[in-house]
Amino acid sequence: MVHGPAHLNFWLPYFKEVVDNTLILVRNKEVFHWLSENYPRWHIAYAKEYTDIDKLLPNFKFLSHMYYSSNTGNTIHTLKYNEITHIFLGHGDSDKSASAHKYFRVYDEIWVSGQAHIDRFKNAGFDVDLMTFKKVGRPPLRNILKNNKIDWRDRMELSVLYLPTWEGVYEESNYSSIHLSSELLQSIRALTETSQISAKFHPVTGSRDIQYSTLPIDLSQQLTPQNIKVVDKEVSVSELVAKSNIFICDISAVVSECLAADCPIFVYLPKDKNIVIAQSDISYEDYCYTFSDIAEFKNLFTKVILNGDDYLSVQRKHAIRYIISEFETENLVFEQLLAEISLNSVQKVNLLSVNRQ
C-alpha cells in the first residue's frame, strides 16, 4: 500500500489551474500506473533507482523548482541538484512528530498552512529565522471554510464522521484509535440512533501491523446492519467533511481538515504509551474534545452533542486562523505563489515529486 495517490490529489488540481509546465516524478511503479490512468495528459516520469534520477534530471536543463509532497529518505537523490529550488509542500498539517525535525533543513523553502507549523519548529528548538517559511493556507479546505458560517447545528441532521489514522511507521508515532474502532462506532450508535455515522480508514491501515490490514472490510461487514457506513479509502476526506458536522479523529492532518468546518471535534489521545508530538502554541485540548478511552468519549459526546454544551466553539475559531490560515486559504495565496514562480521562470519546468516507495 502506498500514500502517493492521496498526496498527489491534494495538490494536483491547483498545479493544473496555474502551471502548465509541470513534470511529476514518481518513485513507485504502482503510483506511476495510477497516475497514467487518472492523469493521462500530464508529463510523468518514473525513476525507480537513484541512477534513473541521474539519467533523467540532466535532460531537463530548464528545471526550475521541485516540490516535495512528503519526507522520505530517497529525496536525497534529487536534493543534490543545487541549481534547483527545493520546496517542501507536505500533504497536511498535524502535530505528529514528523512535522518538525532536522531533515527539513535540506529544503530551500517550507510552505506551511499557517503559523502553527512554524511554531512547531520553534518549540522543537529550531531557529526559525534561519529557515524560509511561506504561509499558503490549505487550498482543499477553501470551500469548507466558505460554508462554515452557519452554525453546525443548523446545517444538517447529526452526521458523525470517524477518521482514524494508521498505526504509524514506528510505535512512538502510533497515534491510532483503530483498536477501539468497533466499540467506538457502536457507542455512538447507542447514544444517538437518529444520526448518520460514517468511518473512513487511512489508506495504509495495516501496513505496519498486519492484524489491522483487513479491519475496514471486517468492520464494514460487522457494522452495516447497524447503519454505520465504512467509506472506501479512495473517497476524499474533504468530500466527507463537507457532509458531516461531528468529527472523531486521532492525532493527524485530518484534524485541521475537520477544523475548517467549525464543528465539534473529538480527538483520541492515547495515555497508555509515550507518544511524541510536535507541539505548536496551542494544544488539542484548547479546541478539541480529547479522550483516551470509550467511557471518557461517551461522557464528552453526551455533554457536547446530546446536551448541547459546545464549550470550545470560540477557541475553535481561533484555531482555524492559527492552523489553517483562513486569510491565505480564501485569498488563493498558494496559487499566487505558483503563478509568480511560473512567470519568473520562463521556459523552465516545475517538478512535483512523490517519493513513496
Short mmCIF file of N, CA and C in Angstrom, two decimals, residues 128-205:
data_model
loop_
_atom_site.label_atom_id
_atom_site.label_comp_id
_atom_site.label_asym_id
_atom_site.label_seq_id
_atom_site.Cartn_x
_atom_site.Cartn_y
_atom_site.Cartn_z
N VAL A 128 13.93 29.57 13.78
CA VAL A 128 13.06 29.70 12.62
C VAL A 128 13.46 30.87 11.73
N ASP A 129 14.26 31.81 12.27
CA ASP A 129 14.72 32.93 11.45
C ASP A 129 15.74 32.48 10.41
N LEU A 130 16.32 31.30 10.60
CA LEU A 130 17.30 30.78 9.65
C LEU A 130 16.67 29.87 8.61
N MET A 131 15.35 29.71 8.70
CA MET A 131 14.63 28.87 7.74
C MET A 131 13.65 29.74 6.97
N THR A 132 13.33 29.35 5.76
CA THR A 132 12.42 30.14 4.92
C THR A 132 11.05 29.48 4.87
N PHE A 133 10.10 30.10 5.55
CA PHE A 133 8.72 29.60 5.56
C PHE A 133 7.83 30.53 4.74
N LYS A 134 6.85 29.93 4.09
CA LYS A 134 5.82 30.72 3.40
C LYS A 134 4.46 30.14 3.75
N LYS A 135 3.58 30.99 4.25
CA LYS A 135 2.23 30.56 4.61
C LYS A 135 1.36 30.53 3.35
N VAL A 136 0.80 29.37 3.05
CA VAL A 136 0.00 29.24 1.83
C VAL A 136 -1.42 28.77 2.12
N GLY A 137 -1.77 28.56 3.40
CA GLY A 137 -3.10 28.09 3.72
C GLY A 137 -3.29 26.65 3.30
N ARG A 138 -4.55 26.23 3.20
CA ARG A 138 -4.90 24.85 2.80
C ARG A 138 -5.92 24.92 1.67
N PRO A 139 -5.47 25.00 0.42
CA PRO A 139 -6.41 25.15 -0.70
C PRO A 139 -7.57 24.17 -0.72
N PRO A 140 -7.38 22.87 -0.42
CA PRO A 140 -8.53 21.95 -0.48
C PRO A 140 -9.64 22.28 0.53
N LEU A 141 -9.33 23.13 1.51
CA LEU A 141 -10.33 23.46 2.52
C LEU A 141 -11.09 24.75 2.22
N ARG A 142 -10.81 25.34 1.07
CA ARG A 142 -11.38 26.65 0.75
C ARG A 142 -12.91 26.64 0.76
N ASN A 143 -13.50 25.68 0.10
CA ASN A 143 -14.97 25.64 0.04
C ASN A 143 -15.58 25.31 1.39
N ILE A 144 -14.91 24.47 2.17
CA ILE A 144 -15.41 24.14 3.50
C ILE A 144 -15.40 25.37 4.39
N LEU A 145 -14.34 26.18 4.30
CA LEU A 145 -14.28 27.42 5.08
C LEU A 145 -15.41 28.37 4.69
N LYS A 146 -15.72 28.44 3.41
CA LYS A 146 -16.77 29.34 2.96
C LYS A 146 -18.14 28.93 3.49
N ASN A 147 -18.31 27.63 3.71
CA ASN A 147 -19.62 27.12 4.11
C ASN A 147 -19.78 26.95 5.62
N ASN A 148 -18.79 27.42 6.40
CA ASN A 148 -18.86 27.18 7.85
C ASN A 148 -19.50 28.34 8.62
N LYS A 149 -20.06 29.29 7.91
CA LYS A 149 -20.62 30.47 8.58
C LYS A 149 -21.94 30.16 9.30
N ILE A 150 -22.63 29.12 8.85
CA ILE A 150 -23.87 28.70 9.51
C ILE A 150 -23.51 27.80 10.69
N ASP A 151 -24.17 27.99 11.82
CA ASP A 151 -23.91 27.16 12.99
C ASP A 151 -24.04 25.68 12.63
N TRP A 152 -23.14 24.86 13.14
CA TRP A 152 -23.10 23.44 12.75
C TRP A 152 -24.40 22.71 13.05
N ARG A 153 -25.13 23.16 14.06
CA ARG A 153 -26.40 22.50 14.42
C ARG A 153 -27.47 22.73 13.36
N ASP A 154 -27.35 23.83 12.62
CA ASP A 154 -28.39 24.21 11.66
C ASP A 154 -28.07 23.76 10.24
N ARG A 155 -26.92 23.19 9.99
CA ARG A 155 -26.53 22.83 8.63
C ARG A 155 -27.20 21.55 8.15
N MET A 156 -27.35 20.58 9.04
CA MET A 156 -27.84 19.25 8.65
C MET A 156 -28.20 18.49 9.91
N GLU A 157 -28.84 17.34 9.72
CA GLU A 157 -29.05 16.44 10.84
C GLU A 157 -27.69 15.95 11.35
N LEU A 158 -27.67 15.40 12.56
CA LEU A 158 -26.40 14.92 13.09
C LEU A 158 -25.76 13.92 12.14
N SER A 159 -24.52 14.22 11.73
CA SER A 159 -23.78 13.36 10.82
C SER A 159 -22.36 13.21 11.36
N VAL A 160 -22.06 12.03 11.87
CA VAL A 160 -20.79 11.78 12.55
C VAL A 160 -19.80 11.14 11.57
N LEU A 161 -18.58 11.65 11.55
CA LEU A 161 -17.52 11.11 10.70
C LEU A 161 -16.33 10.72 11.55
N TYR A 162 -15.94 9.46 11.46
CA TYR A 162 -14.80 8.92 12.21
C TYR A 162 -13.63 8.74 11.25
N LEU A 163 -12.48 9.37 11.57
CA LEU A 163 -11.32 9.38 10.67
C LEU A 163 -10.06 8.94 11.42
N PRO A 164 -9.91 7.67 11.71
CA PRO A 164 -8.71 7.22 12.42
C PRO A 164 -7.49 7.23 11.51
N THR A 165 -6.33 7.48 12.10
CA THR A 165 -5.09 7.40 11.33
C THR A 165 -4.58 5.96 11.35
N TRP A 166 -3.51 5.70 10.62
CA TRP A 166 -2.93 4.36 10.60
C TRP A 166 -2.00 4.19 11.79
N GLU A 167 -1.34 3.02 11.89
CA GLU A 167 -0.56 2.69 13.08
C GLU A 167 0.85 3.27 13.07
N GLY A 168 1.20 4.03 12.04
CA GLY A 168 2.47 4.74 12.02
C GLY A 168 3.66 3.88 11.64
N VAL A 169 4.74 4.56 11.26
CA VAL A 169 5.97 3.85 10.87
C VAL A 169 6.61 3.20 12.09
N TYR A 170 6.61 3.92 13.22
CA TYR A 170 7.19 3.42 14.46
C TYR A 170 6.14 3.51 15.57
N GLU A 171 6.34 2.74 16.63
CA GLU A 171 5.37 2.72 17.71
C GLU A 171 5.26 4.07 18.40
N GLU A 172 6.34 4.83 18.47
CA GLU A 172 6.29 6.14 19.13
C GLU A 172 5.41 7.12 18.36
N SER A 173 5.16 6.82 17.09
CA SER A 173 4.26 7.67 16.29
C SER A 173 2.95 6.94 15.97
N ASN A 174 2.61 5.98 16.81
CA ASN A 174 1.33 5.27 16.66
C ASN A 174 0.26 6.01 17.46
N TYR A 175 -0.46 6.88 16.78
CA TYR A 175 -1.49 7.70 17.42
C TYR A 175 -2.88 7.11 17.21
N SER A 176 -2.96 5.92 16.64
CA SER A 176 -4.21 5.42 16.11
C SER A 176 -5.16 4.87 17.18
N SER A 177 -6.46 5.06 16.91
CA SER A 177 -7.52 4.51 17.76
C SER A 177 -8.16 3.28 17.12
N ILE A 178 -7.52 2.70 16.08
CA ILE A 178 -8.17 1.62 15.34
C ILE A 178 -8.48 0.41 16.22
N HIS A 179 -7.73 0.23 17.30
CA HIS A 179 -8.03 -0.89 18.20
C HIS A 179 -9.35 -0.69 18.94
N LEU A 180 -9.86 0.57 18.92
CA LEU A 180 -11.13 0.89 19.58
C LEU A 180 -12.27 1.09 18.58
N SER A 181 -11.98 0.93 17.30
CA SER A 181 -12.92 1.34 16.25
C SER A 181 -14.31 0.76 16.43
N SER A 182 -14.40 -0.53 16.56
CA SER A 182 -15.71 -1.18 16.62
C SER A 182 -16.51 -0.70 17.82
N GLU A 183 -15.87 -0.69 19.00
CA GLU A 183 -16.56 -0.27 20.21
C GLU A 183 -16.95 1.20 20.15
N LEU A 184 -16.08 2.00 19.58
CA LEU A 184 -16.33 3.44 19.48
C LEU A 184 -17.55 3.72 18.59
N LEU A 185 -17.59 3.11 17.43
CA LEU A 185 -18.68 3.35 16.50
C LEU A 185 -20.01 2.82 17.04
N GLN A 186 -19.98 1.68 17.68
CA GLN A 186 -21.20 1.14 18.26
C GLN A 186 -21.68 1.98 19.45
N SER A 187 -20.76 2.62 20.15
CA SER A 187 -21.13 3.51 21.26
C SER A 187 -21.89 4.72 20.74
N ILE A 188 -21.44 5.26 19.60
CA ILE A 188 -22.13 6.41 19.01
C ILE A 188 -23.54 6.02 18.59
N ARG A 189 -23.65 4.85 17.95
CA ARG A 189 -24.97 4.39 17.54
C ARG A 189 -25.89 4.20 18.74
N ALA A 190 -25.36 3.70 19.85
CA ALA A 190 -26.18 3.50 21.04
C ALA A 190 -26.61 4.83 21.65
N LEU A 191 -25.75 5.86 21.52
CA LEU A 191 -26.06 7.17 22.11
C LEU A 191 -27.07 7.94 21.28
N THR A 192 -27.01 7.82 19.97
CA THR A 192 -27.89 8.59 19.10
C THR A 192 -28.28 7.77 17.88
N GLU A 193 -29.40 7.11 17.95
CA GLU A 193 -29.84 6.21 16.89
C GLU A 193 -30.27 6.96 15.63
N THR A 194 -30.53 8.26 15.75
CA THR A 194 -31.03 9.01 14.59
C THR A 194 -29.91 9.60 13.74
N SER A 195 -28.67 9.56 14.19
CA SER A 195 -27.59 10.20 13.45
C SER A 195 -27.05 9.30 12.34
N GLN A 196 -26.46 9.95 11.32
CA GLN A 196 -25.71 9.22 10.31
C GLN A 196 -24.29 9.03 10.83
N ILE A 197 -23.74 7.83 10.63
CA ILE A 197 -22.40 7.55 11.12
C ILE A 197 -21.59 6.94 9.99
N SER A 198 -20.42 7.57 9.71
CA SER A 198 -19.53 7.08 8.66
C SER A 198 -18.12 6.98 9.22
N ALA A 199 -17.35 6.07 8.65
CA ALA A 199 -15.95 5.91 9.03
C ALA A 199 -15.11 5.76 7.78
N LYS A 200 -13.99 6.47 7.75
CA LYS A 200 -13.03 6.30 6.64
C LYS A 200 -11.67 6.01 7.26
N PHE A 201 -11.13 4.86 6.94
CA PHE A 201 -9.83 4.48 7.48
C PHE A 201 -8.71 4.97 6.58
N HIS A 202 -7.56 5.24 7.19
CA HIS A 202 -6.40 5.69 6.44
C HIS A 202 -6.06 4.66 5.35
N PRO A 203 -5.68 5.11 4.15
CA PRO A 203 -5.44 4.17 3.05
C PRO A 203 -4.39 3.10 3.34
N VAL A 204 -3.43 3.36 4.25
CA VAL A 204 -2.38 2.36 4.51
C VAL A 204 -2.56 1.67 5.86
N THR A 205 -3.77 1.68 6.39
CA THR A 205 -4.06 0.96 7.64
C THR A 205 -3.62 -0.50 7.51
#
